[in-house]
Amino acid sequence: MNRLGDLERAVMDVLWAQDEPLTVREVGRALADRDLAHTTVMTVLDRLAKKGVVSRDRQGRAWCYRPAASRESYVSELMYDALGETGDRDAALAAFVRSMSGTEAEALRRALAEADLDEPRT
């Protein structure tokens, strides 16, 4: 999974903040402070759809976009992919854990306790 560029991330922030799908025009309005052309927003959303980061459905003449996954799921995939880039996953995980605050480490402990660690990741 690829990291998002600055504009893609801004578009995804808009979509993740909503419960309902948004049109290109609605996303553009939410990004009004960036003064983007309608076609720029349309192109970014189209690229995100082709990457599988958003899904889209036609409603009348307009496409409506929604995130394909939650922000947390997206970040989780990035983290998992990053682990695959290292030759030593254990060392990378250990370094990551050492960089955590006490609160973050406790959240990780709770998540590990709740996880079914016998099930392999697919």
C-alpha atoms as one frame of an Amber mdcrd trajectory, in Angstrom:
protein
   0.000   0.000   0.000   1.395   3.368  -0.988   1.589   6.367   1.250  -0.686
   9.228   0.341   0.590  12.519  -0.996  -0.300  15.794   0.713  -3.399  16.509
  -1.397  -4.551  12.880  -1.293  -4.231  12.951   2.496  -6.260  16.167   2.689
  -9.000  14.612   0.537  -9.004  11.473   2.683  -9.226  13.573   5.860 -12.415
  15.112   4.440 -13.863  11.700   3.564 -12.869  10.090   6.870 -14.585  12.921
   8.752 -17.951  12.125   7.117 -20.398   9.290   7.639 -21.933   9.675   4.196
 -20.353   9.542   0.724 -19.430  12.897  -0.805 -19.452  14.234  -4.337 -16.429
  15.890  -5.935 -18.094  19.259  -5.399 -18.655  18.570  -1.676 -15.039  17.488
  -1.192 -13.898  20.595  -3.068 -16.010  22.818  -0.822 -14.477  21.210   2.257
 -11.042  22.040   0.837 -11.974  25.609  -0.142  -9.009  27.027   1.750  -6.713
  25.305  -0.768  -8.359  27.046  -3.747  -8.379  23.898  -5.878  -9.947  23.573
  -9.306 -12.900  21.201  -9.525 -10.953  19.099 -12.028  -8.038  18.769  -9.595
 -10.307  17.355  -6.890 -11.934  15.069  -9.475  -8.525  13.793 -10.609  -7.349
  13.119  -7.052 -10.542  11.217  -6.224 -10.295   9.229  -9.453  -6.701   8.251
  -8.649  -7.671   7.279  -5.106 -10.453   5.101  -6.538  -8.004   3.406  -8.925
  -5.647   2.758  -5.985  -8.538   1.203  -4.029  -8.327   3.782  -1.240 -11.856
   5.061  -1.929 -14.929   3.434  -3.393 -17.401   5.284  -5.545 -20.992   4.893
  -6.617 -22.897   6.835  -9.185 -25.821   8.867  -7.856 -27.525  10.518 -10.773
 -24.857  12.214 -12.843 -22.336  12.506 -10.019 -19.950  10.049  -8.431 -20.101
   9.808  -4.650 -16.934   8.790  -2.822 -16.338   7.109   0.508 -13.217   5.676
   2.139 -12.647   2.021   1.299 -11.377   1.495   4.861 -11.159   3.410   8.106
  -8.196   5.666   8.799  -7.025   3.169  11.422  -7.158   0.269   8.959  -5.267
   2.290   6.362  -2.513   3.212   8.834  -2.372  -0.383  10.053  -1.745  -1.572
   6.478   1.016   1.026   6.068   2.651  -0.207   9.248   2.379  -3.834   8.177
   3.841  -3.046   4.755   6.676  -1.088   6.364   7.553  -4.134   8.458   7.862
  -6.093   5.224  10.534  -3.646   4.046  12.954  -4.621   6.794  15.173  -7.649
   6.847  14.549  -8.119  10.551  10.896  -7.706  11.512  11.600  -8.509  15.178
  14.211  -5.751  15.438  11.902  -3.265  13.699   9.046  -4.136  16.068  11.345
  -3.823  19.086  12.564  -0.399  17.919   8.974   0.704  17.360   7.938  -0.417
  20.848  10.915   1.368  22.427   9.765   4.601  20.769   6.295   4.424  22.363
   5.065   6.405  25.321   3.823   4.540  28.374   0.217   5.223  27.362   0.803
   3.895  23.851   2.553   0.805  25.204  -0.402   0.119  27.489  -2.799   0.442
  24.530  -0.632  -2.057  22.634  -0.689  -4.456  25.598  -4.500  -4.284  25.687
  -4.741  -4.841  21.926  -2.409  -7.846  22.117  -4.423  -9.312  24.992  -7.604
  -8.960  22.937  -6.118 -10.298  19.699  -6.292 -13.918  18.708  -2.583 -14.372
  18.125  -3.007 -17.970  16.917  -4.651 -16.782  13.692  -2.145 -15.990  10.931
  -2.544 -12.698   9.088  -3.818 -13.044   5.552
